[in-house]
Short mmCIF file of C-alpha atoms and ligand atoms in Angstrom, two decimals:
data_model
loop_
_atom_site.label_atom_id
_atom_site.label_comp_id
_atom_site.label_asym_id
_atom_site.label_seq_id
_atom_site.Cartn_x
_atom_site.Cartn_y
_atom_site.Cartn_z
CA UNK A 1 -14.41 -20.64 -0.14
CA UNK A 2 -13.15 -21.45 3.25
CA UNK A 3 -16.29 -22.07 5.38
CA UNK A 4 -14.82 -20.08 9.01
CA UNK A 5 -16.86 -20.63 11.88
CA UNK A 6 -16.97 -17.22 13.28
CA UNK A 7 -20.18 -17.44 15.52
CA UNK A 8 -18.50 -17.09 19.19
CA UNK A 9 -16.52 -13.57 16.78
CA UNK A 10 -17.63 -10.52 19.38
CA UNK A 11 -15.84 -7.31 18.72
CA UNK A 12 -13.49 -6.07 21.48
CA UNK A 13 -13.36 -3.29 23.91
CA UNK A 14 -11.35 -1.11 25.96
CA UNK A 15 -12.71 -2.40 28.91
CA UNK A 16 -13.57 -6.52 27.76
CA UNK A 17 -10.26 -6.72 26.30
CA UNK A 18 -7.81 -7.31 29.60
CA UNK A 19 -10.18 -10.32 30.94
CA UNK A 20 -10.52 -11.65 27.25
CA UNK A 21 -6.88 -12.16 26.26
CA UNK A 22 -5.32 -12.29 29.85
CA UNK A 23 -4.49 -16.18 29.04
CA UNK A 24 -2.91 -15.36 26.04
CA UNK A 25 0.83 -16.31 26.83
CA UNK A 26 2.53 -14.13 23.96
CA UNK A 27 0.70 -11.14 25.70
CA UNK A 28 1.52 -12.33 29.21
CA UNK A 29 4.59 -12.53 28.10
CA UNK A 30 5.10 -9.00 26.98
CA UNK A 31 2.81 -7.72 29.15
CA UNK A 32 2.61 -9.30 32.78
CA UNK A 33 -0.71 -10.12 34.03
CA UNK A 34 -3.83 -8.46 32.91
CA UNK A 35 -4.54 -6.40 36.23
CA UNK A 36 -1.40 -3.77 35.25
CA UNK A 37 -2.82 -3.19 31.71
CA UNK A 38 -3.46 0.01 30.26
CA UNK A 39 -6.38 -0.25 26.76
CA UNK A 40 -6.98 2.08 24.31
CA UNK A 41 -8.10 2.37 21.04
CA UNK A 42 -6.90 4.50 18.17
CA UNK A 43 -7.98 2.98 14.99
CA UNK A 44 -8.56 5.61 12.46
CA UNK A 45 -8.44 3.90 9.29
CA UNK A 46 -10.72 2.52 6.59
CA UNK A 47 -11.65 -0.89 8.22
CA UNK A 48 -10.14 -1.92 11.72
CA UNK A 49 -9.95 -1.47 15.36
CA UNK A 50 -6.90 -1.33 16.91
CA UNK A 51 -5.86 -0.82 20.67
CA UNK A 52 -2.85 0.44 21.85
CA UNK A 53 -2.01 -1.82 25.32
CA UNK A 54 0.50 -0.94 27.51
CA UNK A 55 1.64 -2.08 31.28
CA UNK A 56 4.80 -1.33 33.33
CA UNK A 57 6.68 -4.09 31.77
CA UNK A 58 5.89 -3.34 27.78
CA UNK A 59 3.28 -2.71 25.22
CA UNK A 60 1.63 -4.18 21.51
CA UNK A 61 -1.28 -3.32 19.33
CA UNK A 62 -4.27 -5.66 18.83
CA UNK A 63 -6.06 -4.86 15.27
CA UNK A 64 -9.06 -6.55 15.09
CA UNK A 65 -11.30 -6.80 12.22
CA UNK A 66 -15.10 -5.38 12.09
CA UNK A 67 -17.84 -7.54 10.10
CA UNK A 68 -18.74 -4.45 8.26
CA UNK A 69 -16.19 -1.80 7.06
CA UNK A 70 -15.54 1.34 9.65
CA UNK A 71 -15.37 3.87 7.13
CA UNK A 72 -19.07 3.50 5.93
CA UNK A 73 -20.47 1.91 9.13
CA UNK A 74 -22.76 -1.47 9.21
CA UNK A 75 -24.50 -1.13 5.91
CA UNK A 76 -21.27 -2.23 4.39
CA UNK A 77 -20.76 -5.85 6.00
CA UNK A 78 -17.21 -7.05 5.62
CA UNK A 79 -16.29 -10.76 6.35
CA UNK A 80 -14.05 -11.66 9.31
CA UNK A 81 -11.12 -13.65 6.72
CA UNK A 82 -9.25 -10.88 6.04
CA UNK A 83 -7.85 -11.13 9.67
CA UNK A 84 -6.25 -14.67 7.97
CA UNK A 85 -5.08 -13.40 4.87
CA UNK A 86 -3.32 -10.29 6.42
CA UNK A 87 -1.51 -13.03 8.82
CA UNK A 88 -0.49 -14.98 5.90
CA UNK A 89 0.65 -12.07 3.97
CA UNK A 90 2.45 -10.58 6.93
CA UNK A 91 4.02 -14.04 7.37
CA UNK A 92 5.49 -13.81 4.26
CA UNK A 93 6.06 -10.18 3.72
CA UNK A 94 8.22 -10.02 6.87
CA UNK A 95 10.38 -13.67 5.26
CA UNK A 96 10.64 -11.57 1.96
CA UNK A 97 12.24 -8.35 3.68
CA UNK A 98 13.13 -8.88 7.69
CA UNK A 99 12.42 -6.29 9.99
CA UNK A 100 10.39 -4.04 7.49
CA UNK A 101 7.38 -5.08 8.93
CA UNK A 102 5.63 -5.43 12.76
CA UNK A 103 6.52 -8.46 14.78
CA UNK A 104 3.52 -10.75 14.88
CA UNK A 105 3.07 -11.77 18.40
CA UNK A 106 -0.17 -13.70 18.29
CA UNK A 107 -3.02 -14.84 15.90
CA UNK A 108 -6.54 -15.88 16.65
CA UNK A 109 -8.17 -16.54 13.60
CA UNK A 110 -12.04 -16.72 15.37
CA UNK A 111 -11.84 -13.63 17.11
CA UNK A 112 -10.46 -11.96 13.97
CA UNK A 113 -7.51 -10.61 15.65
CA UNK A 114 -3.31 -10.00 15.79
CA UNK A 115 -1.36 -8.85 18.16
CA UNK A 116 1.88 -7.16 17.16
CA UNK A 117 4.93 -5.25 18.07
CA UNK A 118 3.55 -1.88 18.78
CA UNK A 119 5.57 1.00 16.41
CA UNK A 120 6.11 3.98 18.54
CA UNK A 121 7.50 6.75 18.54
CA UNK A 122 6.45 6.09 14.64
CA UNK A 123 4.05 8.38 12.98
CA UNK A 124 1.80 7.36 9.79
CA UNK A 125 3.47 8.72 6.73
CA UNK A 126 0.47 10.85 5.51
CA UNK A 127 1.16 12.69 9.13
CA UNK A 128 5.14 12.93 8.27
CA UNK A 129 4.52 14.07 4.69
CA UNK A 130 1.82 17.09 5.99
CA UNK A 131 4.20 18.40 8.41
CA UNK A 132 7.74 19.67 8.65
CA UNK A 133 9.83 16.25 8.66
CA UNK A 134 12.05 15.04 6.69
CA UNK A 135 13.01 11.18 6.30
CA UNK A 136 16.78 10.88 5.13
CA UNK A 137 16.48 7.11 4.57
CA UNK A 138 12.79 6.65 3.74
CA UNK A 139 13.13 5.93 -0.15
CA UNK A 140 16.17 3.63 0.56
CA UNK A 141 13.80 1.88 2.63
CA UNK A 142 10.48 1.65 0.31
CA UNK A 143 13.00 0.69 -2.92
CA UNK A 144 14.38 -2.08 -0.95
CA UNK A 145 11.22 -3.71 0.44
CA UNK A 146 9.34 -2.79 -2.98
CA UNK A 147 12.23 -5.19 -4.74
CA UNK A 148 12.50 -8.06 -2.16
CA UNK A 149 9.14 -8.13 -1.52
CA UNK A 150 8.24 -8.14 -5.45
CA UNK A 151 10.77 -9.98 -6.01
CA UNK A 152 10.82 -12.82 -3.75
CA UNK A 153 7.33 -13.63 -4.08
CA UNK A 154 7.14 -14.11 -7.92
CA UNK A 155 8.32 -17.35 -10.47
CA UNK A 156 11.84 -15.39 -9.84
CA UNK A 157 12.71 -16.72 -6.58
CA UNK A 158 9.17 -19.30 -5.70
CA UNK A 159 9.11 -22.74 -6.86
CA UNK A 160 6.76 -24.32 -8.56
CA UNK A 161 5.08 -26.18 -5.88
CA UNK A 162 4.95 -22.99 -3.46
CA UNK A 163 3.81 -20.83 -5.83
CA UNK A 164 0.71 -22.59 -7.18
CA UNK A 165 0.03 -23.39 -3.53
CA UNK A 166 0.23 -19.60 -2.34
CA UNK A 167 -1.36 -18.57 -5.40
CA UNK A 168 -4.29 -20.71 -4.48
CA UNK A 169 -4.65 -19.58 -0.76
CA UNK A 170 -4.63 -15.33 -1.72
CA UNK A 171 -7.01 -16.28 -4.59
CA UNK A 172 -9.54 -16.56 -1.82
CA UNK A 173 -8.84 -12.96 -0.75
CA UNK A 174 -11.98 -12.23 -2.74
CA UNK A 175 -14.01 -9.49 -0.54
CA UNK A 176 -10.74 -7.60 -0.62
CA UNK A 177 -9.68 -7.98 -4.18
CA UNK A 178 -13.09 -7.17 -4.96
CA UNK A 179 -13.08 -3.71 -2.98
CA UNK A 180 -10.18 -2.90 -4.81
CA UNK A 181 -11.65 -3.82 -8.74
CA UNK A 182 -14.06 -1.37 -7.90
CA UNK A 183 -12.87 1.30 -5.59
CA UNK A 184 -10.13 1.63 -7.80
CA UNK A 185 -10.58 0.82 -11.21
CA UNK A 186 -14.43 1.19 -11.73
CA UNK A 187 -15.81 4.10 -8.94
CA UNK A 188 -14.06 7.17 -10.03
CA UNK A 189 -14.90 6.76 -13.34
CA UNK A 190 -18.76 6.27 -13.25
CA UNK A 191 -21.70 7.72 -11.29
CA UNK A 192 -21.52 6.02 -7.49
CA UNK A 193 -23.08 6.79 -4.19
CA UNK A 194 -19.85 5.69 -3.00
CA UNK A 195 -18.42 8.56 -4.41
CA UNK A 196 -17.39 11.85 -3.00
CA UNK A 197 -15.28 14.87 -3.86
CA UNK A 198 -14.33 18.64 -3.29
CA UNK A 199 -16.59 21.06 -3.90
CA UNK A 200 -15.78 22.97 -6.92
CA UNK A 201 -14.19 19.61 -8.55
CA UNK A 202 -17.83 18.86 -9.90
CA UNK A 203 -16.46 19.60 -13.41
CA UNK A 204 -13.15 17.26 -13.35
CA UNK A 205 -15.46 14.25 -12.00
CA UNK A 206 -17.64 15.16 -14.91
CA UNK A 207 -14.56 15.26 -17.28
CA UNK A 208 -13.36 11.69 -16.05
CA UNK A 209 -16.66 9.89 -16.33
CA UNK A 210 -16.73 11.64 -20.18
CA UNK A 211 -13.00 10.81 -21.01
CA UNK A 212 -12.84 7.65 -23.27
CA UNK A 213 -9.00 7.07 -23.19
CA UNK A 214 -9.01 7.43 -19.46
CA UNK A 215 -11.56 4.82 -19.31
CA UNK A 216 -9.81 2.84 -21.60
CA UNK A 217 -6.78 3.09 -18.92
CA UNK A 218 -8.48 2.37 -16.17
CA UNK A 219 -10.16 -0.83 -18.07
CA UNK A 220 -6.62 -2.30 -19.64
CA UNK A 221 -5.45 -1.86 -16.01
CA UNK A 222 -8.40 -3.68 -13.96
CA UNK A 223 -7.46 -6.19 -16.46
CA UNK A 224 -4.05 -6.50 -15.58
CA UNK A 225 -5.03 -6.44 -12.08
CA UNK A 226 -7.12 -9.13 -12.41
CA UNK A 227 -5.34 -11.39 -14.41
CA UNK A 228 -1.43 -10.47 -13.90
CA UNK A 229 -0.50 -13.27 -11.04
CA UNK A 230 2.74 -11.79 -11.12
CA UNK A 231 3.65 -11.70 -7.68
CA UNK A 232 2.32 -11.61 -3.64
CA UNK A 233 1.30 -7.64 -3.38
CA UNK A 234 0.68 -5.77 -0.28
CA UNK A 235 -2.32 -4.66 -1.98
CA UNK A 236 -2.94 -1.36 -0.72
CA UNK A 237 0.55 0.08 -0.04
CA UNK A 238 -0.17 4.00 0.13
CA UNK A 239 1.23 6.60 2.27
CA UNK A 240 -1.42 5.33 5.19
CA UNK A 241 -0.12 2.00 5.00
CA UNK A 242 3.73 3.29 6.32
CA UNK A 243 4.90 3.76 9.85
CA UNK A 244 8.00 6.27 10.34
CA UNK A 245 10.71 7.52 11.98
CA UNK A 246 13.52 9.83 10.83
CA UNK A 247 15.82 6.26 11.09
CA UNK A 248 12.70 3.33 10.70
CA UNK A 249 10.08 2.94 7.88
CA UNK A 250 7.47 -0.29 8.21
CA UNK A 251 5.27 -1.28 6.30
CA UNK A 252 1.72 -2.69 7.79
CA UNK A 253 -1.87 -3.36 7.04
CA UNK A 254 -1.82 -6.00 4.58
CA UNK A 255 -5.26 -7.68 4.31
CA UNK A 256 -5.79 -6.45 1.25
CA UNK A 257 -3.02 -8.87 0.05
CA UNK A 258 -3.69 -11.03 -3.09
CA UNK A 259 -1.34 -12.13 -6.12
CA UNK A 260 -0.71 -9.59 -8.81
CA UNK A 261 1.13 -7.59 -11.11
CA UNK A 262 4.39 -5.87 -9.86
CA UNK A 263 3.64 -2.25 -10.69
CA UNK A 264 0.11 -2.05 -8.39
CA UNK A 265 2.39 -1.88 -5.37
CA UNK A 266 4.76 0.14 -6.74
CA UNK A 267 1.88 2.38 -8.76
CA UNK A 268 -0.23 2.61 -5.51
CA UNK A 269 2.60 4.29 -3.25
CA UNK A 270 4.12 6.33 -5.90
CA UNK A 271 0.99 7.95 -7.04
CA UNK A 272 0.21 8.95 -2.87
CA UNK A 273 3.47 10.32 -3.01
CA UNK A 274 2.32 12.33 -6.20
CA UNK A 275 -0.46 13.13 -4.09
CA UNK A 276 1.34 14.54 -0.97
CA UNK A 277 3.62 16.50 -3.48
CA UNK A 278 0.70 18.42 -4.73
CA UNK A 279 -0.96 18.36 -1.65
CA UNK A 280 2.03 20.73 0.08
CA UNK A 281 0.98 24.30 -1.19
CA UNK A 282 -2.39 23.78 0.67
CA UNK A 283 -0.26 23.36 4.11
CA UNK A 284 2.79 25.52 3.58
CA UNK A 285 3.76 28.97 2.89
CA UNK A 286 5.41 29.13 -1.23
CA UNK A 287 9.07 28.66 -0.16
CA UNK A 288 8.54 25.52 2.39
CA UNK A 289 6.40 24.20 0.06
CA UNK A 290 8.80 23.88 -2.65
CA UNK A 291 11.43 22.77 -0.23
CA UNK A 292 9.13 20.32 0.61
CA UNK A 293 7.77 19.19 -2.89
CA UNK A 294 11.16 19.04 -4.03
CA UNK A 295 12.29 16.59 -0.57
CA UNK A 296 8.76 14.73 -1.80
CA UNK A 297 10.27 14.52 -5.44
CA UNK A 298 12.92 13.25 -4.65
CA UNK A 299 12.20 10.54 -2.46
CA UNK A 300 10.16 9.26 -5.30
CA UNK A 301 13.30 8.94 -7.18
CA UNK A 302 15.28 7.41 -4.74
CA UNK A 303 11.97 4.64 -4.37
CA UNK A 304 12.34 4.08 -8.53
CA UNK A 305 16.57 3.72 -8.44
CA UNK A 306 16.83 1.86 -5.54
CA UNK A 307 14.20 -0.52 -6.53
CA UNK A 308 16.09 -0.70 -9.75
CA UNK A 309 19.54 -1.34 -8.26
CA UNK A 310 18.01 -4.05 -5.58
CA UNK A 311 16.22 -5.87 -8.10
CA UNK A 312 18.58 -5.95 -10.30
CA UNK A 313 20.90 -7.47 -7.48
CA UNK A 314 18.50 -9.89 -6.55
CA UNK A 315 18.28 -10.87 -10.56
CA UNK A 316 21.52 -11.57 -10.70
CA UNK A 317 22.59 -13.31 -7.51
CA UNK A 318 18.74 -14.97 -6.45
CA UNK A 319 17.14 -15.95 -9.76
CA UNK A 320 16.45 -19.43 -8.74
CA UNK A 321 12.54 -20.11 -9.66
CA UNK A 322 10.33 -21.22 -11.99
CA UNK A 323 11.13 -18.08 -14.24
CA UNK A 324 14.79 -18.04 -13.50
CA UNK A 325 16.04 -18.66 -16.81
CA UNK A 326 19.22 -19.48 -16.01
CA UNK A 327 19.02 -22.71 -18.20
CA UNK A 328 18.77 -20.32 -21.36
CA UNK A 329 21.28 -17.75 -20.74
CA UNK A 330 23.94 -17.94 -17.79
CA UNK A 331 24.30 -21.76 -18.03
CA UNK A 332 25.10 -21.38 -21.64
CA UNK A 333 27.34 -18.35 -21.08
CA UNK A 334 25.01 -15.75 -22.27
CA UNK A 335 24.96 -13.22 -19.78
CA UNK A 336 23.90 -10.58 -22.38
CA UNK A 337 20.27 -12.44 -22.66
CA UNK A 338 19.71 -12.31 -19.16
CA UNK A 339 20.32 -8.43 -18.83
CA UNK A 340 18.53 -7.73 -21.61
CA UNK A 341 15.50 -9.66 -19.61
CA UNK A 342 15.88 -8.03 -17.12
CA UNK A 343 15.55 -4.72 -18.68
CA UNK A 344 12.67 -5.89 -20.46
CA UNK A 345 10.98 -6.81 -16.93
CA UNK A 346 12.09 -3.44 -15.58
CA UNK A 347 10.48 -1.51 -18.26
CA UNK A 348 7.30 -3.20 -17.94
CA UNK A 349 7.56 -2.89 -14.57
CA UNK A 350 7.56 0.64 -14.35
CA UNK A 351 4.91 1.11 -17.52
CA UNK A 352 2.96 -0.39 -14.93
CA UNK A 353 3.66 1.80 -12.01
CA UNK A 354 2.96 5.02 -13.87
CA UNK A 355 -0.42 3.28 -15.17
CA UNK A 356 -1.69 2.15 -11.67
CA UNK A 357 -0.45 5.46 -10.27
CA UNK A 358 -2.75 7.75 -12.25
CA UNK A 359 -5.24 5.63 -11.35
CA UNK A 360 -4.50 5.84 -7.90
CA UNK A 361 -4.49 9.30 -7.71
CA UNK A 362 -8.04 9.70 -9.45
CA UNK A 363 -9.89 7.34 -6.96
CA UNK A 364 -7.81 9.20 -3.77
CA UNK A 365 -9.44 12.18 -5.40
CA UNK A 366 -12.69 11.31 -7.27
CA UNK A 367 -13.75 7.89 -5.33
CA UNK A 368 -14.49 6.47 -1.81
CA UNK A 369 -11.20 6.87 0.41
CA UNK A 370 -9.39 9.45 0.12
CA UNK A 371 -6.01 10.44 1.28
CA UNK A 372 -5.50 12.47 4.05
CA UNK A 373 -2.70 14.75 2.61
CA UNK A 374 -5.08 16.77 0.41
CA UNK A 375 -8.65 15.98 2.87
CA UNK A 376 -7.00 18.09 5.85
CA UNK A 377 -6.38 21.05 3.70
CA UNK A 378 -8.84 23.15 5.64
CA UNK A 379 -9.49 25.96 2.92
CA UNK A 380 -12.24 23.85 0.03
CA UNK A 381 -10.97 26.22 -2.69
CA UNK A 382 -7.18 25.71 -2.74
CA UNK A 383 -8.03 22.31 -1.81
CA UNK A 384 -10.00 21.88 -4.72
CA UNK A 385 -6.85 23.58 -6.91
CA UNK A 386 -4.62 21.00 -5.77
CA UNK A 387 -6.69 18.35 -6.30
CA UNK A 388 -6.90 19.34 -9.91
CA UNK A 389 -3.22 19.35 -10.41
CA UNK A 390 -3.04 16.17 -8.95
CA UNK A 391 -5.41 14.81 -11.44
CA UNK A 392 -3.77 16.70 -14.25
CA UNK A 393 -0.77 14.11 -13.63
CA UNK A 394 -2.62 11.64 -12.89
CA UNK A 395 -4.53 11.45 -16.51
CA UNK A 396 -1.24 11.52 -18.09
CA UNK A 397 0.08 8.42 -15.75
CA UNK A 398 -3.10 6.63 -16.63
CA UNK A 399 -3.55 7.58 -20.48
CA UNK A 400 0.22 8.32 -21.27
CA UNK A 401 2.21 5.35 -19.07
CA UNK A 402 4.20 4.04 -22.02
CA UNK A 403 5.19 7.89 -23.20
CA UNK A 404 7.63 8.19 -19.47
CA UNK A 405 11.23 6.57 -19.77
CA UNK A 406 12.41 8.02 -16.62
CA UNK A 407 11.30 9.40 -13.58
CA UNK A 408 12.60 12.49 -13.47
CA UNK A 409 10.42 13.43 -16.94
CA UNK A 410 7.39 12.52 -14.55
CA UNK A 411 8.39 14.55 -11.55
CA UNK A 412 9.39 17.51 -14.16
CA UNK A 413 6.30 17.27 -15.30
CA UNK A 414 4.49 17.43 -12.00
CA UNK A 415 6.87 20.58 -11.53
CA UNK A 416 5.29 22.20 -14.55
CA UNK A 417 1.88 21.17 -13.55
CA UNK A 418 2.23 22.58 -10.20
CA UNK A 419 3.23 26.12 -11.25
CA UNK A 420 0.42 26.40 -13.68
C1 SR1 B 501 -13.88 0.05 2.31
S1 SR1 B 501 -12.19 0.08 2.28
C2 SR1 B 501 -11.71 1.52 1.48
C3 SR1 B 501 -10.28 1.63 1.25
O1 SR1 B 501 -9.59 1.57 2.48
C4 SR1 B 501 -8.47 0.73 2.39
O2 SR1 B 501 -7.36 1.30 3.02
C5 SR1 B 501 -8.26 0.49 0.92
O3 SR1 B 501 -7.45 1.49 0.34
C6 SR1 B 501 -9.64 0.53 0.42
O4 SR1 B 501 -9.72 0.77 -0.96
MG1 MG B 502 -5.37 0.02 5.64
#
């Protein structure tokens, strides 16, 4: 483990923060001088702070990490590395699909800090899919960086040398990869203080910790988690993890980066989008709430073809790693071979989406963190309803993955559930 000396590390504030980084030149830079800038801080999420600065001549964010995590407060202490791994993964993320993700402005690895390109007028995606808006390009978007991303950081497109070496440095990720072995895969499923649902869901939490092939599921697919090196993953790309426009969709937040299989990315922001699907009756009257579960629907399609079609692209024309394969079947004319790998990949690929997304949508449900779609539904008891739908799917994902060739037989299912 990387011993980081983190002892001068002191948490900043609305009002420290202008005298702290006023030397910074990146900020300068954007900014001006210190004396015209405007601090404050809107973190809301799971682990972070992160201030909004502005002046007359621009603005960024600063996220800085807390030693424990926010969510739970200072009984959970967190380590200040995560700040480095998120830079790294950012680094990379934004090579692997260009503009996608925030500008990185500045890094300073002993305060535990970035500064970045501040997304406004962007919303959080949980916001966008709780209200009225649609997003004509957002599953374009999501399929494309899902492939690139995937793609470009596995033995398709990394060389030998890279790849052991990047392998190496997110294998130290290990307070993050460990939040996510048991947040995800472990919590839900057993008796935790960590735990917390709906009232009135007493009886499906019961039902999980008591269902043997569900824990089966969740088991084979900590495993795969754990020992699938497949590829660099975001780590914890949900619906909280997206920025959006009606023209712009970026992805951010990626401490929890670390190398695995394909389909956890993929699983994890398919399954929120489950979520938010079932989530809508709870925030709409019937008719907008089909319109909107059916928008919902299909922008989970649109995620699974153009993923599909983009890395099936990026098979063709940018297989150039240690897995390429080229050697067996295009330099010896046998183009058949190498589509028939590919579909092979492809339908392993999304076995492993549907697995991780049932799993997903238990611990958004049953565990820790949940997602915001289905917490702001004010009324407990239709809450509660939807919530139960949602896990209805989400058992089948788990248990069932290998039983789904397409996605529309999972979103016709989720239709069926959602009338019941
Ligand atoms: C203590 S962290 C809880 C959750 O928040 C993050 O966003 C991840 O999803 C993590 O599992
Ligand atoms: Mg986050």
């Amino acid at each position: 483990m990387r011993a980081l000396k983190k002892s001068r590390y002191e948490p900043l504030t609305t009002e420290s923060l202008p005298w702290r980084l006023a030397s910074i030149c990146a900020l300068k830079k954007s900014l001006g001088p210190a004396t015209d800038w405007r601090v404050k801080e809107v973190g809301d999420g799971n682990l972070n702070l992160i201030f909004i600065v502005e002046s007359s001549r621009g603005s960024l964010v600063i996220k800085q990490a807390l030693p424990y995590a926010r969510v739970v407060g200072d009984s959970w202490p967190m380590s200040l590395d995560r700040t480095f791994f998120e830079f790294n993964a950012l680094t990379r993320l934004q090579a692997r699909d260009p503009g996608r993700l925030p500008k990185l402005l500045h890094f300073d690895e002993e305060q535990a800090f970035m500064a970045m390109e501040y997304l406004h007028p962007h919303i959080i995606l949980r916001k966008a899919l709780i209200g009225d808006i649609l997003l004509p390009h957002l599953g374009e978007h999501l399929g494309r960086y899902l492939a690139r991303s995937l793609f470009r950081g596995s033995d398709l497109s990394m060389n030998t040398a890279e790849r052991k070496s990047d392998l190496a440095l997110f294998a130290r990720n290990v307070e993050l990869a460990g939040i996510t072995e048991d947040l995800f895969f472990t919590d839900p499923f057993i008796v935790h203080p960590r735990n917390r649902h709906t009232p009135g869901l007493e009886d499906s939490a019961r039902a999980a910790r008591a269902d043997m092939d569900l824990k089966l599921a969740a088991r084979e697919l900590k495993a795969k988690f754990c020992s699938c090196a497949e590829t660099l993953l975001h780590g914890d790309l949900h619906t909280g993890s997206l920025m959006v426009t009606e023209t712009d969709s970026r992805v951010i937040d990626a401490e929890f980066a670390v190398y695995g299989p394909m389909g956890f990315d993929i699983g994890s922001l398919l399954g929120n989008f489950w979520l938010a699907y079932f989530a809508q009756p709870g925030h709409h009257t019937t008719d907008v709430a089909e319109e909107r579960g059916n928008w919902i629907l299909d922008v989970i399609r649109t995620i699974w073809e153009v993923f599909v079609a983009e890395f099936s692209e990026l098979w063709r024309r940018e297989r150039s790693g240690i897995l390429s394969g080229s050697e067996f079947f295009e330099q010896s004319r046998d183009t058949l071979g190498s589509e028939i790998a590919l579909q092979r990949q492809l339908t392993h690929i999304w076995q492993d989406s549907l697995g991780f997304a049932g799993i997903e949508m238990h611990r958004r449900i049953l565990g820790l963190a949940h997602a915001a779609e289905l917490e702001t539904i004010a009324d407990e008891q239709q809450r509660a309803v939807c919530e139960r739908r949602a896990l209805t799917l989400g058992r089948a994902l788990a248990v069932h993955h290998a039983a789904f060739s397409t996605v529309e037989a999972v979103n016709r299912l989720a239709e069926d559930i959602n009338r019941q």
